Short mmCIF file of C-alpha atoms in Angstrom, two decimals:
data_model
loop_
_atom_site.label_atom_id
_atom_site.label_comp_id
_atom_site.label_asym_id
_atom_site.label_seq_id
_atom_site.Cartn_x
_atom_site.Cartn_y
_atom_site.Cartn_z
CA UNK A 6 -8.56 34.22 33.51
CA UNK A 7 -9.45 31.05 32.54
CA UNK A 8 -9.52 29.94 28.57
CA UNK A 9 -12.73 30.48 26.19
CA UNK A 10 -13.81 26.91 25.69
CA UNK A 11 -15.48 28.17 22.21
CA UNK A 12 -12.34 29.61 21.39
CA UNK A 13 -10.45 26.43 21.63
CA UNK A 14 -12.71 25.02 18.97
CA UNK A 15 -12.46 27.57 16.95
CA UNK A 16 -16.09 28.96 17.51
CA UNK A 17 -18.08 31.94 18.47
CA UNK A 18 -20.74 31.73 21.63
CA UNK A 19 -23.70 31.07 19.19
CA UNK A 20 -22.42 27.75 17.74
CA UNK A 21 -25.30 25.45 17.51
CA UNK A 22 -24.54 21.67 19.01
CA UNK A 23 -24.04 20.31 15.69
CA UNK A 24 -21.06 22.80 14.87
CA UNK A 25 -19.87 22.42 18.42
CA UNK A 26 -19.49 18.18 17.91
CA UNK A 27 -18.42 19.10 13.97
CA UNK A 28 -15.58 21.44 15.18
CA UNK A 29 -14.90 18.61 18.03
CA UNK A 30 -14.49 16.28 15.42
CA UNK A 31 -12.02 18.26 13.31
CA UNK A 32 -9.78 19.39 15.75
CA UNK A 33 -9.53 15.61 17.67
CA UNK A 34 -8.63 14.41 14.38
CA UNK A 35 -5.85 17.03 13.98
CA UNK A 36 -4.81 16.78 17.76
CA UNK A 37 -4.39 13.45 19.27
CA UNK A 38 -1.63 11.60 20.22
CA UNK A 39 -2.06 8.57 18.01
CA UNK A 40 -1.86 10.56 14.73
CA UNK A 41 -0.22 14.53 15.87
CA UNK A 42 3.52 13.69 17.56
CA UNK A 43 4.54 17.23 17.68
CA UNK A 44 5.44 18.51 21.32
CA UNK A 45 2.22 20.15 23.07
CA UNK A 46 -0.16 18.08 20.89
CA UNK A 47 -1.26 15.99 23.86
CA UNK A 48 -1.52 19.02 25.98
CA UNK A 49 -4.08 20.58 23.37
CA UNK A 50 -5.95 17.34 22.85
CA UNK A 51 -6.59 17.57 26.31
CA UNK A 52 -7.95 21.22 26.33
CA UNK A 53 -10.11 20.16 23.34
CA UNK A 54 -11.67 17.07 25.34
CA UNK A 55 -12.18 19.15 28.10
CA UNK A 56 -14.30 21.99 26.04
CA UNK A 57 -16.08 19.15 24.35
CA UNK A 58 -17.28 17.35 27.68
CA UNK A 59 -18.88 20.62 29.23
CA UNK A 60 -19.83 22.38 25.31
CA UNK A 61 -21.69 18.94 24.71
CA UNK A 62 -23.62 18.50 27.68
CA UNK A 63 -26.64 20.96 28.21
CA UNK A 64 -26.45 21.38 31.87
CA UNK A 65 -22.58 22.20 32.08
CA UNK A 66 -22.96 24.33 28.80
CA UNK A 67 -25.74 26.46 30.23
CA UNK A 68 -23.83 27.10 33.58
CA UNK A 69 -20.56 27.75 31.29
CA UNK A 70 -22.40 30.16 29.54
CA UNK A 71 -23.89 32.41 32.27
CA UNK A 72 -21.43 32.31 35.05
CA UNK A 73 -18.17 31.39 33.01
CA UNK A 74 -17.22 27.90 34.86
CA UNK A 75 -18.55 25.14 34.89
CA UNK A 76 -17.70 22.04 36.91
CA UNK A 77 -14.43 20.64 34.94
CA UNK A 78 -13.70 17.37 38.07
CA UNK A 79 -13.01 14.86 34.90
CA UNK A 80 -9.98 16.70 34.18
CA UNK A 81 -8.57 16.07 37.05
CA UNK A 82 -7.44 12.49 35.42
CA UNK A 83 -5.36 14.12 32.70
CA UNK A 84 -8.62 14.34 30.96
CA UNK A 85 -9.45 10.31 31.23
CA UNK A 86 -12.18 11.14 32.96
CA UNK A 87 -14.52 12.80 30.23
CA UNK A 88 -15.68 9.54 28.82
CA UNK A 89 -18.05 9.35 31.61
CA UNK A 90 -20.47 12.33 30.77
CA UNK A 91 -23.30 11.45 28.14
CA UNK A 92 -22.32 10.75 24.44
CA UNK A 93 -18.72 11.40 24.85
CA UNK A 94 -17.58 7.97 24.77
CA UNK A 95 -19.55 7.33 21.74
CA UNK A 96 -18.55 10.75 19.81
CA UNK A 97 -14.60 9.64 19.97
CA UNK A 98 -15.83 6.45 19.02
CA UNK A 99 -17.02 8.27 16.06
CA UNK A 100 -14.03 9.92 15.26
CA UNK A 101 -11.63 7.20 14.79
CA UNK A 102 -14.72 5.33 12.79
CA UNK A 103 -13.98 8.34 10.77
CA UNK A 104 -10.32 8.66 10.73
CA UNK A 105 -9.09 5.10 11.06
CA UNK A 106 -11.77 3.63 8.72
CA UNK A 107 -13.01 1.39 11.32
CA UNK A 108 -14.02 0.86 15.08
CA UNK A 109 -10.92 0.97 17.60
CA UNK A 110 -10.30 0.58 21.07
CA UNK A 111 -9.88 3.20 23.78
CA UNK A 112 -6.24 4.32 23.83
CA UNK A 113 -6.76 3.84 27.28
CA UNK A 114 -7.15 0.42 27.43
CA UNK A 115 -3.83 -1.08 28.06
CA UNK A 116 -5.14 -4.34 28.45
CA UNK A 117 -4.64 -7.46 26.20
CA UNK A 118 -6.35 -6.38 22.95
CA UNK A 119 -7.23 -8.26 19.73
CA UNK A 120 -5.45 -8.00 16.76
CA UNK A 121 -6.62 -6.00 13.98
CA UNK A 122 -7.58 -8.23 10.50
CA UNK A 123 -5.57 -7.28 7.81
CA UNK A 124 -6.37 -7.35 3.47
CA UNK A 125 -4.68 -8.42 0.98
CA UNK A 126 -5.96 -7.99 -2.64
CA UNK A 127 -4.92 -10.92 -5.42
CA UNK A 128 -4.79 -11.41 -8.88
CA UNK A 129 -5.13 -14.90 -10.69
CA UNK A 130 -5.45 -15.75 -13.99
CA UNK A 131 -8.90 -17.78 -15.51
CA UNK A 132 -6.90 -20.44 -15.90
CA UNK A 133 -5.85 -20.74 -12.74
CA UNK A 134 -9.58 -20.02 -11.14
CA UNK A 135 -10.76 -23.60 -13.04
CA UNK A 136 -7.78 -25.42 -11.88
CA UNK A 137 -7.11 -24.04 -8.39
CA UNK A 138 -3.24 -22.67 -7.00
CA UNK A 139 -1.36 -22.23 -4.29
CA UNK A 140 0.47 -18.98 -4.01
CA UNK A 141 2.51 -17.51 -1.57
CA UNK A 142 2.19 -13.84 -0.18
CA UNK A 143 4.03 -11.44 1.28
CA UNK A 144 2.48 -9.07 3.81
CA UNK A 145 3.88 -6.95 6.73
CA UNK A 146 1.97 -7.36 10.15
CA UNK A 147 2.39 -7.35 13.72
CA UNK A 148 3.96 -10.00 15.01
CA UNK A 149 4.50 -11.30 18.60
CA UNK A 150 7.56 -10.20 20.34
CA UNK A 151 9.50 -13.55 20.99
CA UNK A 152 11.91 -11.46 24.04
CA UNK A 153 8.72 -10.62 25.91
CA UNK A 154 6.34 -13.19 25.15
CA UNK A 155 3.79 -10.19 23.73
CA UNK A 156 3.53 -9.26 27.46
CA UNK A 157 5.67 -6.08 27.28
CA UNK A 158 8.36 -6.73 30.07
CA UNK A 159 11.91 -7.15 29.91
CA UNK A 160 12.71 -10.60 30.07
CA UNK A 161 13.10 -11.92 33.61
CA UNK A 162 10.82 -8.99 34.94
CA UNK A 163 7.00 -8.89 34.93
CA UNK A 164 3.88 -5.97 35.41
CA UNK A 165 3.51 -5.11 39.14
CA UNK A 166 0.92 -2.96 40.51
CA UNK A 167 0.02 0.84 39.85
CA UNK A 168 1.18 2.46 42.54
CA UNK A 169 -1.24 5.38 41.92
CA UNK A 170 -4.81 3.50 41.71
CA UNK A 171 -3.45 0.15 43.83
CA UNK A 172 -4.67 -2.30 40.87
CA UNK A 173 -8.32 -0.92 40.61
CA UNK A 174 -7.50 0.68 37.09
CA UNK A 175 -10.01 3.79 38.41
CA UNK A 176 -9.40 6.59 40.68
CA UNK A 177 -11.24 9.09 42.63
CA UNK A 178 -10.85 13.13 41.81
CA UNK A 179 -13.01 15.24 44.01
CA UNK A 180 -12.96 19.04 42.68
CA UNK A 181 -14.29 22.17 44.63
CA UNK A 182 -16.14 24.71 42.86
CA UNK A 183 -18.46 27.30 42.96
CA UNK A 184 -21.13 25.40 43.16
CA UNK A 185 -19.83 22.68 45.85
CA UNK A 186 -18.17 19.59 46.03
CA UNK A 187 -18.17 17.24 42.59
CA UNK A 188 -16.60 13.54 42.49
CA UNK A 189 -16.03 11.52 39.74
CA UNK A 190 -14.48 8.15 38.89
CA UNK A 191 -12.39 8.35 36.12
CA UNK A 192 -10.00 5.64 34.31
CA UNK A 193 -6.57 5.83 35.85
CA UNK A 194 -3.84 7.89 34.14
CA UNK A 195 -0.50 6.27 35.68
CA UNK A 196 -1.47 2.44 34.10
CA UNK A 197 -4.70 3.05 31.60
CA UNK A 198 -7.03 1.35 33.63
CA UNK A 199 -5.51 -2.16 33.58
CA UNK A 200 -4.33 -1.82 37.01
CA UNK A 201 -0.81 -2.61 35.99
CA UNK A 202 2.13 -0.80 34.90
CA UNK A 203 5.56 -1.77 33.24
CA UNK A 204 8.45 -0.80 35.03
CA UNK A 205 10.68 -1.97 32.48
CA UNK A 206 9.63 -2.37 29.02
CA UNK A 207 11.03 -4.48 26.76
CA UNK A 208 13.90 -3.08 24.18
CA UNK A 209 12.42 -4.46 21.13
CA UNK A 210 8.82 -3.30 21.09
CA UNK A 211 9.09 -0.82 23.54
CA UNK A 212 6.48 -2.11 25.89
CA UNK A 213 3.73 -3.39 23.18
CA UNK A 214 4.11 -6.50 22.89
CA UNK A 215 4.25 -6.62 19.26
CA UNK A 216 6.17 -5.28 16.46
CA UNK A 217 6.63 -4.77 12.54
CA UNK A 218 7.89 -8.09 10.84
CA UNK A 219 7.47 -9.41 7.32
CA UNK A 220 6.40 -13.07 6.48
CA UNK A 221 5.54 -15.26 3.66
CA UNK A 222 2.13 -17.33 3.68
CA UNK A 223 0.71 -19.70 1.53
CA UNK A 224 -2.70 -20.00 0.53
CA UNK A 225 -4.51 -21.97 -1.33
CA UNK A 226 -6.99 -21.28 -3.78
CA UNK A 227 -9.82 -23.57 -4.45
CA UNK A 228 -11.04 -24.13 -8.25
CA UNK A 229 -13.82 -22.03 -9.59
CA UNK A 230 -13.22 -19.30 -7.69
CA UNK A 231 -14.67 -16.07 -9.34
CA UNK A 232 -14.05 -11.76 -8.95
CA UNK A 233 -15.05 -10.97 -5.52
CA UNK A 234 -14.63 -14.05 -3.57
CA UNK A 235 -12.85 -13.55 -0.16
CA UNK A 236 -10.65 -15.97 1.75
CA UNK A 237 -10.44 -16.05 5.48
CA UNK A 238 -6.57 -16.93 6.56
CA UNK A 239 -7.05 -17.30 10.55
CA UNK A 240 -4.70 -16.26 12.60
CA UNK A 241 -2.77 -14.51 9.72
CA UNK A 242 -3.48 -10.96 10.96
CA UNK A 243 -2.02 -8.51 12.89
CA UNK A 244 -1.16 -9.71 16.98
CA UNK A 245 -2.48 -7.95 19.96
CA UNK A 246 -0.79 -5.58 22.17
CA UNK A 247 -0.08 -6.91 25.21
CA UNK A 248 -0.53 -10.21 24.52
CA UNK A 249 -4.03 -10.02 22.54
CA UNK A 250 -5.16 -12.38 19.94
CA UNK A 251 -3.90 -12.71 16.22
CA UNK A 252 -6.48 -11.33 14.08
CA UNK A 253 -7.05 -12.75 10.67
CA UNK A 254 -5.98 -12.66 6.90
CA UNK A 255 -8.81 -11.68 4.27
CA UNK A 256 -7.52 -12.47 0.48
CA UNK A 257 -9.64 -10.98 -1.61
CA UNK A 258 -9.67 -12.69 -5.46
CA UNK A 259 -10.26 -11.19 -8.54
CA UNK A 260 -9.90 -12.86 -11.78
CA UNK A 261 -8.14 -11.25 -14.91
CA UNK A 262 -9.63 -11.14 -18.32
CA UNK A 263 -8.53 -13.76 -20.98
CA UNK A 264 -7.51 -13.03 -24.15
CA UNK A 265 -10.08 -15.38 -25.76
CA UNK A 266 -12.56 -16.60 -23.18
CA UNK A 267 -15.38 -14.58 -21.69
CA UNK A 268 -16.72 -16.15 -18.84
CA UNK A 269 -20.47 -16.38 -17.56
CA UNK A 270 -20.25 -17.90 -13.58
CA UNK A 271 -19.31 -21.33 -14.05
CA UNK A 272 -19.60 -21.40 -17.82
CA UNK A 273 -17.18 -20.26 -20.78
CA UNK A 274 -17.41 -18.78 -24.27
CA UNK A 275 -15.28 -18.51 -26.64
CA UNK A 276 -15.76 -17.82 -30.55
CA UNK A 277 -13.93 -19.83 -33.60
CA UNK A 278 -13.26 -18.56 -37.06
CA UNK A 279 -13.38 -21.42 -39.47
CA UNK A 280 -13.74 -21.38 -43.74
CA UNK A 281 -17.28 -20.82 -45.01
CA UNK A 282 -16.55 -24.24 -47.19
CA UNK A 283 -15.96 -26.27 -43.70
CA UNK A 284 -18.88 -24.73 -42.27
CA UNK A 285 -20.84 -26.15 -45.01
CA UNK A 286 -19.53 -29.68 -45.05
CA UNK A 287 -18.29 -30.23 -41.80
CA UNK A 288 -15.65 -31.24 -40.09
CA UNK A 289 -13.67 -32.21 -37.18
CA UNK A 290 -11.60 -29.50 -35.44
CA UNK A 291 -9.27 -29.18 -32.00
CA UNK A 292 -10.76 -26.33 -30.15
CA UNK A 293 -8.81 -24.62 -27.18
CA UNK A 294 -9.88 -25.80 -23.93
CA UNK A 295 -8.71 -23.92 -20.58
CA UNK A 296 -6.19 -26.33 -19.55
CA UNK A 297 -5.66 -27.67 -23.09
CA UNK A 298 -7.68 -28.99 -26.16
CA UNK A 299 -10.60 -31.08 -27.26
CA UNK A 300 -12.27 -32.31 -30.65
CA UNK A 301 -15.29 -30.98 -31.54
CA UNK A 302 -17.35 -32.13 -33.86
CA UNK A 303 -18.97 -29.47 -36.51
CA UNK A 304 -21.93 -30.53 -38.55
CA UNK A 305 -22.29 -29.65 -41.98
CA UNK A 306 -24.38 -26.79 -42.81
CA UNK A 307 -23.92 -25.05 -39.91
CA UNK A 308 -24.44 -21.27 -40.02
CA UNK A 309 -22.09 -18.04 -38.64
CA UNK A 310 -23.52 -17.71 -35.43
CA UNK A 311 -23.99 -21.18 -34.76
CA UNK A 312 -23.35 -22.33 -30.89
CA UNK A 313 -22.05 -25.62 -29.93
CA UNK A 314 -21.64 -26.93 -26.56
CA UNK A 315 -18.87 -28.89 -25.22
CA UNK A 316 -20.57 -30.45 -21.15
CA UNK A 317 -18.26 -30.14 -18.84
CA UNK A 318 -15.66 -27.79 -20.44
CA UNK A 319 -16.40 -25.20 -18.50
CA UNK A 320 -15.06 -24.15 -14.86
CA UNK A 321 -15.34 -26.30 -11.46
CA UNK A 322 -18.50 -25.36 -9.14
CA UNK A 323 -17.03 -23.63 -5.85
CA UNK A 324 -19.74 -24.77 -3.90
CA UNK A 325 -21.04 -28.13 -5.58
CA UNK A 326 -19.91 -30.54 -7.85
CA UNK A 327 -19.14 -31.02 -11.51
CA UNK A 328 -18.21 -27.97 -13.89
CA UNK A 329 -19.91 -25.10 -16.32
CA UNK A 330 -19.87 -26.11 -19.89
CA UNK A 331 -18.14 -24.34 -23.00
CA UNK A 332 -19.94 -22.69 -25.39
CA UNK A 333 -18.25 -22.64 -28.85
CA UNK A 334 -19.44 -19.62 -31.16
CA UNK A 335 -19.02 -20.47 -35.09
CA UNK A 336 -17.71 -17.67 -37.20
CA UNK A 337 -17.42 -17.62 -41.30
CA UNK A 338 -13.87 -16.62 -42.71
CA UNK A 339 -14.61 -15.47 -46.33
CA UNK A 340 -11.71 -14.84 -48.88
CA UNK A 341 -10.88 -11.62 -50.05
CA UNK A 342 -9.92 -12.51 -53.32
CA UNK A 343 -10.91 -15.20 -55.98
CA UNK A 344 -8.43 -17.34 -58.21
CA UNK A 345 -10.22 -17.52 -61.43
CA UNK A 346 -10.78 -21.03 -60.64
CA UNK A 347 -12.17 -20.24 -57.97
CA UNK A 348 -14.51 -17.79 -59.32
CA UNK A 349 -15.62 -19.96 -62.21
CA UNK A 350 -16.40 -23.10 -59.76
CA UNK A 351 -18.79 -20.72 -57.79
CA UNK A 352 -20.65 -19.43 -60.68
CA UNK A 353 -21.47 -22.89 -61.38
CA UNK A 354 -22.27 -23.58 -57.88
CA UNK A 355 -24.76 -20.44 -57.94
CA UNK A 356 -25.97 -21.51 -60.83
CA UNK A 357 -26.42 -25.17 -59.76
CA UNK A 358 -28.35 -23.58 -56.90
CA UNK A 359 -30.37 -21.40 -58.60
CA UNK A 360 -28.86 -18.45 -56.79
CA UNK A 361 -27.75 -16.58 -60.09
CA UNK A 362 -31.52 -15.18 -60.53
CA UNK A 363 -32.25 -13.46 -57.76
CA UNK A 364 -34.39 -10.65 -58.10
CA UNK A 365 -36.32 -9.69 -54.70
CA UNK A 366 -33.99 -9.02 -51.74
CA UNK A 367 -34.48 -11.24 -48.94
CA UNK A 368 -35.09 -9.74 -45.58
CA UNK A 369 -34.12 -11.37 -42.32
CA UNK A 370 -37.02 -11.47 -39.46
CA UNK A 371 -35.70 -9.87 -36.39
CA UNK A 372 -38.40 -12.07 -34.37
#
């Protein structure tokens, strides 16, 4: 007696399509070969494509469910042929969009394939975003096996033709059924479709071409550079199987926080404490510049608050010329304690001012 297909996803007979595909979903995930390396997990991948091919399509479902078969010919592949009925193709596309985090390629392709693009996340300090660096990185990818040439083969050997499909990467299963004769063209098992096999792989990547290898790479980073911004290293990425292109390197920047400068795109800030006596009469001071120092010039008078600019102080464009400016926030440093001196040369001051009278309290407009 032949196995419930519900059964093998886990349902009952009055599973609606959307908890037939869910249940497909799940149990792929948990199943195929890629990801499950246990013994028999191929074997019940295959019984779970095979459900999902005639559960998802309403003719095959509806003669499933009345007379108990229904026609099963893309099996006859080693289940390669399912990705010919509707939405099939596209559902496992799904999956691994799911799984993987991205789109991937048939694991029945075993043709040259591209490489996949790989991330790398880096940390740089202000200063270095308004100068610009170079920095090397370290990163694990795929490299080209040298042996092989990324073809796969042994040295001094090559691919030669599937026996099984004679080079056209399909075949031909013709099933008998109930119901008559049923053909289908399905993707050949023995070589993947590429029409080729390897009849002796190579030692060091086993037959893919590629393989695990570290490598140092320097990039540079332009000036002005800000959180966010992504660099493109091509060629940097992981190699194809099989001979496949190099995919590429993506460095993605972000910029720590300074322990004095806040910065606003291409501008910076940063505030400067000086004594309330200076503020009043002015003076010259050396302010900290990224990179350095610079004079700047503080009128007398000038009130807590108080925002100077220095042009040009500020970080490089990244896609123009010149720089942001510096903006230089004046704060008031009061003493805490009076020498009686001190104390008597203020009352005077006060008094010279008029300030020793007041009576109304003066209120600051908001507006």
């Amino acid at each position: 007696m032949s196995e419930d297909l519900y059964a093998v996803l886990g349902l009952d007979r009055s599973a609606s399509d959307t908890e037939i595909k869910k249940a497909y979903r799940k149990q792929a995930r948990k199943y195929h070969p890629d990801v499950n390396k246990d013994p028999g997990a191929e074997a019940e991948f295959k019984k779970i494509q095979k459900a999902y091919a005639i559960l998802s399509d309403p003719q095959r479902k509806t003669q499933y469910d009345q007379f108990g078969v229904a026609d099963d010919s893309a099996a006859g592949a080693g289940g390669a042929g399912f990705g010919g009925f509707g939405g099939f193709g596209d559902s496992l596309d799904d999956i691994f969009d799911s799984f993987f985090g991205g789109s991937r390629r048939s694991s029945r392709s075993r043709g040259p394939q591209s490489g996949e693009d790989l991330r790398y996340d880096l940390e740089i300090t202000l200063e270095e975003a308004a100068s610009g660096v170079q920095r090397d990185l370290t990163i694990y990818h795929m490299a080209r096996c040298e042996p092989c040439g990324g073809k796969g083969a042994e040295a001094g050997t090559s691919h030669v033709t599937c026996d099984r499909c004679k080079g056209a990467g399909q075949v031909k299963v013709v099933q008998q059924t109930m119901l008559g004769s049923f053909s289908q063209v399905s993707t050949c098992s023995a070589c993947q479709g590429s029409g080729k096999i390897i009849k002796n792989p190579c030692k060091q990547c086993s037959g893919r071409g590629v393989y695990k290898q570290k490598k140092t790479i320097s990039v540079d980073i332009p000036a002005g550079v800000d959180n966010g911004v992504k660099l493109r290293v091509s060629g940097a990425g992981n190699h194809g199987e099989l001979g496949g292109s190099a995919g590429d390197l993506y460095v993605f920047v972000s910029v720590s926080e300074h322990q004095y400068f806040e910065r606003d795109d291409g501008d910076i800030r940063v505030e400067v404490t000086l004594p309330y006596t200076q503020m009043l009469l002015g003076t010259d001071i050396q302010v900290p510049i990224l990179g350095g120092e610079a004079k700047l010039s503080v009128p007398s008078n000038s009130q807590p608050g108080t925002v100077l600019r220095m042009k040009g102080k500020g970080i490089p464009h990244l896609k123009g010329y010149g720089r942001g400016h510096q903006y230089v926030i004046l704060k008031a440093s009061f003493p805490k304690r009076l020498s009686p001196k001190e104390r008597t040369l203020l009352e005077q001051l006060a008094e010279l001012r008029g300030d020793s009278n007041l009576e109304d309290v003066l209120l600051t407009q908001r507006y």
